Coordinates of C-alpha atoms and ligand atoms in Angstrom, one line a residue:
M1 CA 0.0 0.0 0.1
G2 CA 1.5 3.5 -0.9
K3 CA 1.2 6.5 1.5
E4 CA -2.4 7.5 1.0
M5 CA -3.6 10.2 3.6
I6 CA -7.1 9.9 4.8
E7 CA -9.4 12.1 6.9
P8 CA -10.0 11.2 10.6
Q9 CA -13.4 10.3 9.9
E10 CA -12.4 7.8 7.3
A11 CA -9.8 6.4 9.5
W12 CA -12.6 5.8 12.2
E13 CA -14.8 4.1 9.7
R14 CA -12.0 1.8 8.4
I15 CA -11.2 0.7 11.8
M16 CA -14.8 0.0 13.0
A17 CA -15.4 -2.0 9.9
E18 CA -12.8 -4.5 11.0
V19 CA -13.5 -4.6 14.8
S20 CA -16.3 -6.4 16.4
P21 CA -17.4 -7.6 20.0
L22 CA -15.5 -10.6 21.4
P23 CA -17.5 -13.6 22.1
P24 CA -19.4 -13.3 25.5
R25 CA -18.3 -15.6 28.4
R26 CA -19.8 -16.4 31.7
F27 CA -18.5 -14.4 34.7
T28 CA -19.4 -14.4 38.3
L29 CA -20.7 -11.3 40.0
D30 CA -17.2 -10.4 41.5
E31 CA -15.8 -10.4 37.9
V32 CA -18.5 -8.3 36.2
A33 CA -17.8 -4.6 37.4
G34 CA -17.5 -2.4 34.3
R35 CA -18.4 -5.2 31.8
V36 CA -21.1 -5.1 29.2
L37 CA -24.0 -7.5 29.9
A38 CA -24.7 -9.8 27.0
E39 CA -28.2 -11.2 28.0
D40 CA -31.5 -10.0 29.1
V41 CA -32.2 -10.5 32.7
R42 CA -35.7 -11.0 34.2
A43 CA -36.8 -11.2 37.9
E44 CA -37.5 -14.8 38.7
A45 CA -40.0 -14.0 41.5
D46 CA -41.6 -11.1 43.3
H47 CA -39.3 -9.0 45.3
P48 CA -39.7 -8.7 48.2
P49 CA -41.1 -12.2 48.2
F50 CA -43.4 -11.3 51.2
A51 CA -45.0 -8.0 52.6
A52 CA -42.5 -6.8 55.0
S53 CA -42.2 -4.1 57.6
T54 CA -40.0 -1.0 56.7
V55 CA -39.4 0.0 60.3
D56 CA -39.0 -1.4 63.8
G57 CA -42.5 -1.3 65.5
W58 CA -45.7 -2.9 66.2
A59 CA -47.8 -4.8 63.5
V60 CA -51.4 -4.0 63.9
V61 CA -54.9 -4.0 62.3
A62 CA -55.2 -0.5 61.1
G63 CA -59.0 -0.4 61.0
D64 CA -59.3 -1.5 64.5
D65 CA -61.4 0.9 66.3
S66 CA -60.5 -0.1 69.7
P67 CA -58.6 2.4 71.8
R68 CA -55.0 3.0 71.1
R69 CA -54.1 0.5 73.6
R70 CA -53.1 -3.0 72.3
I71 CA -52.1 -6.0 74.0
L72 CA -48.7 -7.5 73.1
S73 CA -48.9 -10.7 71.3
G74 CA -45.5 -11.8 70.1
D75 CA -42.2 -11.0 68.0
G76 CA -41.4 -11.0 64.4
R77 CA -37.7 -10.8 63.4
A78 CA -36.2 -10.6 60.0
G79 CA -35.3 -13.9 58.8
E80 CA -38.2 -15.6 60.7
M81 CA -41.7 -16.3 59.6
P82 CA -44.2 -14.8 62.2
A83 CA -45.7 -17.3 64.6
V84 CA -48.6 -15.0 65.7
T85 CA -51.8 -13.8 64.0
V86 CA -52.7 -10.2 64.9
V87 CA -56.3 -9.5 65.7
P88 CA -58.0 -6.3 66.6
G89 CA -56.9 -5.3 70.0
T90 CA -53.4 -6.9 69.7
A91 CA -50.1 -5.9 68.4
A92 CA -46.9 -7.9 67.6
R93 CA -43.4 -6.5 67.7
V94 CA -41.8 -6.6 64.3
M95 CA -38.4 -5.5 63.1
T96 CA -37.3 -3.7 59.7
G97 CA -37.3 -6.3 57.0
A98 CA -39.5 -9.0 59.1
P99 CA -42.5 -10.5 57.3
L100 CA -45.9 -8.9 58.3
P101 CA -47.7 -11.2 60.6
P102 CA -50.9 -12.6 59.3
G103 CA -54.0 -10.4 60.1
A104 CA -51.9 -7.3 60.3
D105 CA -52.1 -4.5 57.8
A106 CA -49.9 -1.7 59.1
V107 CA -46.9 -1.2 61.3
V108 CA -46.7 1.5 63.9
M109 CA -43.1 2.9 64.5
V110 CA -41.5 2.5 67.9
E111 CA -41.2 6.1 68.1
D112 CA -45.0 6.4 67.9
S113 CA -45.7 4.2 70.8
E114 CA -45.1 3.7 74.5
V115 CA -44.9 0.3 76.1
E116 CA -46.9 0.0 79.5
G117 CA -46.1 -3.7 80.8
E118 CA -48.1 -6.1 78.6
F119 CA -49.7 -3.3 76.6
V120 CA -48.4 -0.9 73.9
H121 CA -50.1 2.5 73.8
L122 CA -50.0 4.1 70.3
T123 CA -49.4 7.9 70.3
R124 CA -50.9 8.6 66.8
A125 CA -53.5 7.2 64.5
V126 CA -52.6 4.5 61.8
R127 CA -53.4 4.1 58.2
P128 CA -53.7 0.6 56.4
G129 CA -50.5 0.0 54.6
E130 CA -48.5 2.3 56.6
N131 CA -44.8 1.2 57.0
V132 CA -45.4 -2.0 54.9
R133 CA -43.6 -2.9 51.7
P134 CA -45.9 -5.1 49.7
A135 CA -44.8 -8.2 48.0
G136 CA -43.5 -7.5 44.6
S137 CA -43.3 -3.7 45.2
D138 CA -39.6 -3.5 44.3
L139 CA -39.5 -6.2 41.4
A140 CA -42.3 -8.1 40.0
A141 CA -42.0 -11.6 38.8
R142 CA -40.7 -11.9 35.0
Q143 CA -40.1 -8.1 34.8
L144 CA -37.2 -7.2 32.6
I145 CA -34.6 -5.8 35.0
L146 CA -31.3 -5.5 32.8
A147 CA -31.1 -5.6 29.1
A148 CA -28.3 -7.0 27.0
G149 CA -25.8 -3.9 26.3
M150 CA -26.2 -2.4 29.8
V151 CA -22.8 -1.4 31.5
L152 CA -22.6 -3.3 34.8
G153 CA -22.1 -0.9 37.7
P154 CA -22.9 -1.3 41.4
A155 CA -26.8 -1.0 41.1
E156 CA -26.9 -3.5 38.2
I157 CA -24.7 -6.0 40.0
G158 CA -26.9 -5.4 43.2
L159 CA -29.8 -6.4 41.0
L160 CA -28.2 -9.5 39.6
A161 CA -27.6 -10.6 43.2
T162 CA -31.1 -9.9 44.2
V163 CA -32.4 -12.1 41.5
G164 CA -30.1 -14.9 42.2
R165 CA -27.8 -14.5 39.1
F166 CA -24.6 -15.3 40.5
E167 CA -23.1 -15.9 36.9
V168 CA -24.1 -13.8 33.9
W169 CA -23.1 -13.7 30.2
A170 CA -20.9 -10.6 29.6
Y171 CA -18.2 -9.6 27.3
P172 CA -14.5 -10.2 28.3
S173 CA -11.8 -7.4 28.2
P174 CA -9.7 -7.4 25.0
R175 CA -6.1 -8.4 25.8
V176 CA -3.8 -5.9 24.3
A177 CA -0.2 -6.6 23.7
I178 CA 2.0 -3.4 23.9
L179 CA 5.3 -3.2 22.1
S180 CA 7.7 -0.2 22.0
T181 CA 10.0 -0.1 18.9
G182 CA 13.3 1.9 18.4
D183 CA 17.0 1.4 18.6
E184 CA 17.2 4.5 20.8
V185 CA 14.5 3.5 23.3
V186 CA 15.6 2.1 26.9
E187 CA 13.7 1.1 29.9
P188 CA 12.7 3.7 32.4
W189 CA 15.0 2.4 35.1
E190 CA 18.0 2.5 32.8
S191 CA 20.4 5.7 32.3
P192 CA 20.0 6.6 28.7
G193 CA 23.2 6.7 26.6
P194 CA 24.0 9.9 24.6
A195 CA 21.6 9.2 21.9
Q196 CA 18.9 7.2 23.8
I197 CA 15.6 8.1 25.3
R198 CA 13.4 6.4 28.0
D199 CA 10.4 4.3 27.0
S200 CA 7.4 6.3 28.0
N201 CA 5.0 5.1 25.6
R202 CA 4.5 1.5 26.7
Y203 CA 3.8 2.6 30.4
A204 CA 1.5 5.5 29.1
L205 CA -0.3 3.1 26.9
M206 CA -0.6 0.3 29.4
A207 CA -2.5 2.8 31.7
A208 CA -4.6 4.1 28.7
V209 CA -5.6 0.4 28.1
R210 CA -6.5 -0.4 31.4
E211 CA -8.7 3.0 31.6
A212 CA -10.3 1.8 28.4
G213 CA -11.4 -1.5 29.9
G214 CA -8.7 -3.6 28.2
A215 CA -6.1 -6.0 29.7
P216 CA -2.6 -4.8 28.8
L217 CA 0.2 -7.1 28.1
S218 CA 3.7 -5.5 28.2
L219 CA 6.0 -7.1 25.6
G220 CA 9.0 -4.9 26.0
I221 CA 11.2 -2.9 23.7
V222 CA 12.1 -4.2 20.1
P223 CA 14.9 -2.8 18.0
D224 CA 14.3 -1.4 14.5
R225 CA 15.2 -4.8 13.0
P226 CA 12.7 -6.5 10.7
E227 CA 13.5 -10.1 11.9
A228 CA 13.2 -9.0 15.6
L229 CA 10.0 -7.0 15.0
R230 CA 8.3 -9.8 12.9
E231 CA 9.1 -12.3 15.7
A232 CA 7.7 -9.9 18.2
I233 CA 4.5 -9.2 16.4
E234 CA 3.7 -12.8 15.8
M235 CA 4.3 -13.6 19.6
A236 CA 2.1 -10.7 20.6
L237 CA -0.8 -11.8 18.3
D238 CA -0.6 -15.4 19.8
Q239 CA -1.0 -14.0 23.3
A240 CA -3.4 -11.1 22.9
D241 CA -6.3 -10.0 20.9
V242 CA -5.0 -6.7 19.7
L243 CA -1.5 -5.3 19.1
I244 CA -0.3 -1.8 19.7
T245 CA 3.0 -0.8 18.9
S246 CA 4.6 2.8 18.9
G247 CA 7.4 4.1 16.7
G248 CA 8.8 3.1 13.5
V249 CA 5.7 4.1 11.2
S250 CA 7.3 7.3 9.7
E251 CA 9.2 7.7 6.4
G252 CA 12.7 6.8 7.9
E253 CA 14.8 3.8 6.6
R254 CA 14.4 2.2 10.0
D255 CA 10.6 2.3 9.9
H256 CA 9.8 -1.2 9.1
I257 CA 6.6 -1.8 10.9
G258 CA 4.2 -0.7 8.0
P259 CA 5.9 -3.2 5.5
L260 CA 5.9 -5.9 8.0
L261 CA 2.2 -5.6 8.7
A262 CA 1.5 -5.5 5.1
E263 CA 3.5 -8.8 4.7
L264 CA 1.8 -10.4 7.5
G265 CA -1.8 -9.3 7.0
T266 CA -3.7 -6.2 5.5
V267 CA -2.9 -2.6 5.9
H268 CA -6.1 -0.5 5.9
F269 CA -4.4 2.8 6.1
N270 CA -1.1 4.4 7.1
R271 CA -1.6 8.2 7.2
V272 CA -4.3 10.5 8.7
R273 CA -4.7 14.0 7.8
Q274 CA -4.5 15.1 11.5
K275 CA -2.2 16.6 14.0
P276 CA -0.8 15.1 16.1
G277 CA -0.9 11.5 14.8
K278 CA -0.3 11.5 11.0
P279 CA 1.9 8.6 10.8
F280 CA -0.4 5.8 12.0
T281 CA -0.9 2.3 10.5
F282 CA -3.9 0.3 11.0
A283 CA -3.7 -3.3 9.9
T284 CA -5.4 -6.6 10.6
V285 CA -3.4 -9.9 10.8
R286 CA -5.3 -13.1 11.0
G287 CA -8.3 -10.7 11.6
Q288 CA -6.8 -9.2 14.8
P289 CA -6.4 -5.3 14.9
C290 CA -3.1 -4.0 15.0
F291 CA -2.6 -0.2 15.8
A292 CA 1.0 1.0 14.9
L293 CA 1.2 4.4 16.7
P294 CA 3.7 7.0 16.0
G295 CA 6.6 7.1 18.4
N296 CA 6.1 10.7 19.7
P297 CA 4.5 10.4 23.1
V298 CA 1.6 12.9 22.5
S299 CA 0.8 11.5 19.1
A300 CA 0.7 8.0 20.6
L301 CA -1.7 8.9 23.3
V302 CA -3.9 11.3 21.1
S303 CA -4.1 8.4 18.4
F304 CA -5.0 5.9 21.3
E305 CA -7.8 8.2 22.5
L306 CA -9.3 9.0 19.2
Y307 CA -9.1 5.5 17.5
V308 CA -7.7 2.7 19.9
R309 CA -10.0 3.3 22.9
P310 CA -13.2 3.2 20.8
A311 CA -12.1 0.1 19.1
L312 CA -11.3 -1.6 22.5
R313 CA -14.7 -0.4 23.8
R314 CA -16.5 -2.2 20.9
M315 CA -14.5 -5.3 21.5
A316 CA -15.7 -5.0 25.0
G317 CA -19.3 -5.0 23.9
H318 CA -20.1 -1.2 24.5
T319 CA -22.2 0.6 22.0
R320 CA -21.4 4.1 23.1
L321 CA -17.8 4.3 21.7
R322 CA -17.0 8.1 21.6
R323 CA -16.4 10.5 24.4
P324 CA -19.0 13.1 24.9
E325 CA -18.5 16.4 22.8
M326 CA -19.6 19.8 23.5
P327 CA -19.4 23.3 21.9
V328 CA -16.9 25.7 23.6
R329 CA -15.4 29.2 23.1
L330 CA -11.8 30.0 22.6
R331 CA -10.3 31.9 25.4
H332 CA -7.6 33.0 23.2
P333 CA -6.8 33.2 19.5
L334 CA -5.7 30.0 17.8
Q335 CA -3.7 29.3 14.8
P336 CA -5.0 26.1 12.8
D337 CA -2.8 23.9 10.8
P338 CA -3.0 24.9 7.1
V339 CA -4.0 21.3 5.9
R340 CA -4.6 19.0 8.8
T341 CA -7.3 18.8 11.4
E342 CA -5.7 19.5 14.8
F343 CA -6.5 17.9 18.1
V344 CA -5.6 20.7 20.6
R345 CA -4.9 19.7 24.2
A346 CA -7.1 22.0 26.3
V347 CA -8.6 22.8 29.6
V348 CA -12.4 23.4 29.3
E349 CA -14.1 25.4 32.3
Q350 CA -17.3 26.9 32.9
E351 CA -17.2 30.6 33.3
G352 CA -20.3 32.5 33.8
D353 CA -22.9 31.1 31.5
G354 CA -20.5 29.5 29.0
W355 CA -17.9 27.0 28.5
W356 CA -14.5 28.2 27.6
A357 CA -11.4 26.4 26.5
R358 CA -7.7 27.5 26.9
T359 CA -4.9 25.4 25.5
T360 CA -2.2 23.8 27.7
G361 CA 0.7 25.6 26.0
A362 CA 3.2 24.5 23.5
Q363 CA 1.7 21.7 21.4
A364 CA 4.6 19.9 20.3
S365 CA 3.9 16.2 19.7
S366 CA 7.0 15.1 21.8
R367 CA 5.7 17.6 24.8
L368 CA 3.9 15.2 27.2
L369 CA 3.4 18.2 29.4
S370 CA 0.8 19.3 26.8
M371 CA -1.4 16.5 28.0
L372 CA -1.1 17.1 31.7
G373 CA -4.3 18.8 33.1
A374 CA -6.1 18.7 29.8
N375 CA -9.6 17.4 30.0
A376 CA -10.4 17.9 26.3
L377 CA -9.1 17.9 22.8
L378 CA -10.4 20.7 20.6
R379 CA -11.1 19.5 17.2
V380 CA -9.8 22.4 15.0
P381 CA -10.2 22.1 11.2
P382 CA -7.6 23.6 8.9
G383 CA -8.1 27.3 8.1
P384 CA -7.2 31.0 8.9
V385 CA -6.6 32.0 12.5
L386 CA -9.4 31.9 14.9
P387 CA -9.9 34.9 17.1
E388 CA -10.7 34.6 20.8
G389 CA -14.3 33.8 21.4
T390 CA -14.6 31.5 18.2
G391 CA -16.7 28.4 18.9
V392 CA -15.1 25.0 18.4
T393 CA -15.9 21.4 19.5
A394 CA -14.4 20.0 22.6
I395 CA -14.0 16.1 23.0
L396 CA -14.0 15.6 26.7
I397 CA -11.4 13.1 27.7
T398 CA -11.7 12.9 31.4
R399 CA -14.7 13.0 33.6
P400 CA -15.5 16.1 35.5
E401 CA -14.8 14.7 39.0
D402 CA -11.2 13.7 37.8
H403 CA -10.4 17.5 37.9
Ligands
AMP1 P1 9.3 7.3 15.4 O1 7.8 7.2 15.3 O2 10.0 5.9 15.6 O3 10.0 8.0 14.2 O4 9.7 8.2 16.6 C1 9.4 9.4 16.8 C2 9.7 10.1 18.0 O5 9.3 9.5 19.1 C3 11.2 10.0 18.1 O6 12.0 11.0 18.7 C4 11.4 8.8 19.1 O7 12.7 8.7 19.7 C5 10.3 9.0 20.1 N1 9.9 7.5 20.5 C6 9.8 6.6 20.0 N2 9.5 5.5 20.7 C7 9.3 6.2 22.0 C8 8.9 5.6 23.2 N3 8.6 4.4 23.4 N4 8.8 6.4 24.3 C9 9.2 7.8 24.1 N5 9.5 8.3 23.0 C10 9.6 7.4 21.8
MG2 MG1 11.9 5.1 15.5

């Protein structure tokens, strides 16, 4: 494949055409947090299964027109079926969550009573149904409670436990092999030689994969040698569902990744008209997606954010793949790139009645500091300078509570 440059939207479409959800598996409830459910779940029975008291107090017959003095006739505890029947003139002690004894139709709170020996005096009138949670009032038998495609959070998992589903069908996390490439790249714990730099990409990408719901697999640094790269790529694809590499996708004579992927599989594109992240090769090898990201640390993370994260989410069964977007206004003038769409790292904040964006300073694709504190990427199409106040689109890359 030659070096055809495609638009970001076209890159998105070519990736999505090749990526599909992984086959669902059965998971136990302690393994499902954050996963996407792959089946519909119904309540098997009414919940609560019995009419229950919602307070600690006295089970009574509300319509009882005897004075507000009742004979104590027994105890009802959570976890026990009541042994007494409540009739007019009597009251049975019940605890929160305990079944309502037969005959009773309301519960008077302890706070609304005074005990006098074998009697209880009710200090206020009681209506039928008061402080009683009827059978089936939370969930009705056969009711659809969770639908395939829902993301399993605390409430969803609580509901699964409530209806007795200790195992459910859900999507697994994609296993993502991460390789750094480059003769100049060394481990973070090493002291770089005169022409070397430390590997930041693999550690940054592992964290990004984890945040996106994937399971990262760190496969080290590979030198710019075709045989070594080929061996590493094949080994990675044996162990993982997805491959991410960084470096070696530009025009240099040591940039072997593109030709290698073309040899091993199909390259779907290798240039995107965007900044940062123009050199970016997407291929499939044996049907497995391979994202060959540029080596510059910001380019690698921005390309991950825009393309790899949504792909991993799709594999994990998500249907909402993109981050939320919102219109914002520029706090200061901005010079767009003359030909490429730029994804500008920015801080978006509410000021007065509007949302405003300021960039994080110098936007060099090597300057990781430009990602620091950024909660948005501004999508800036090519064109003439944009004056302060111009409306642009912000892609929100972190959640508000993370700032
Ligand atoms: P490349 O895409 O291989 O042309 O690399 C572009 C730039 O990114 C070069 O300055 C590399 O030294 C740098 N680079 C490549 N790989 C890494 C890495 N794993 N961590 C940090 N910088 C890298
Ligand atoms: Mg290189």
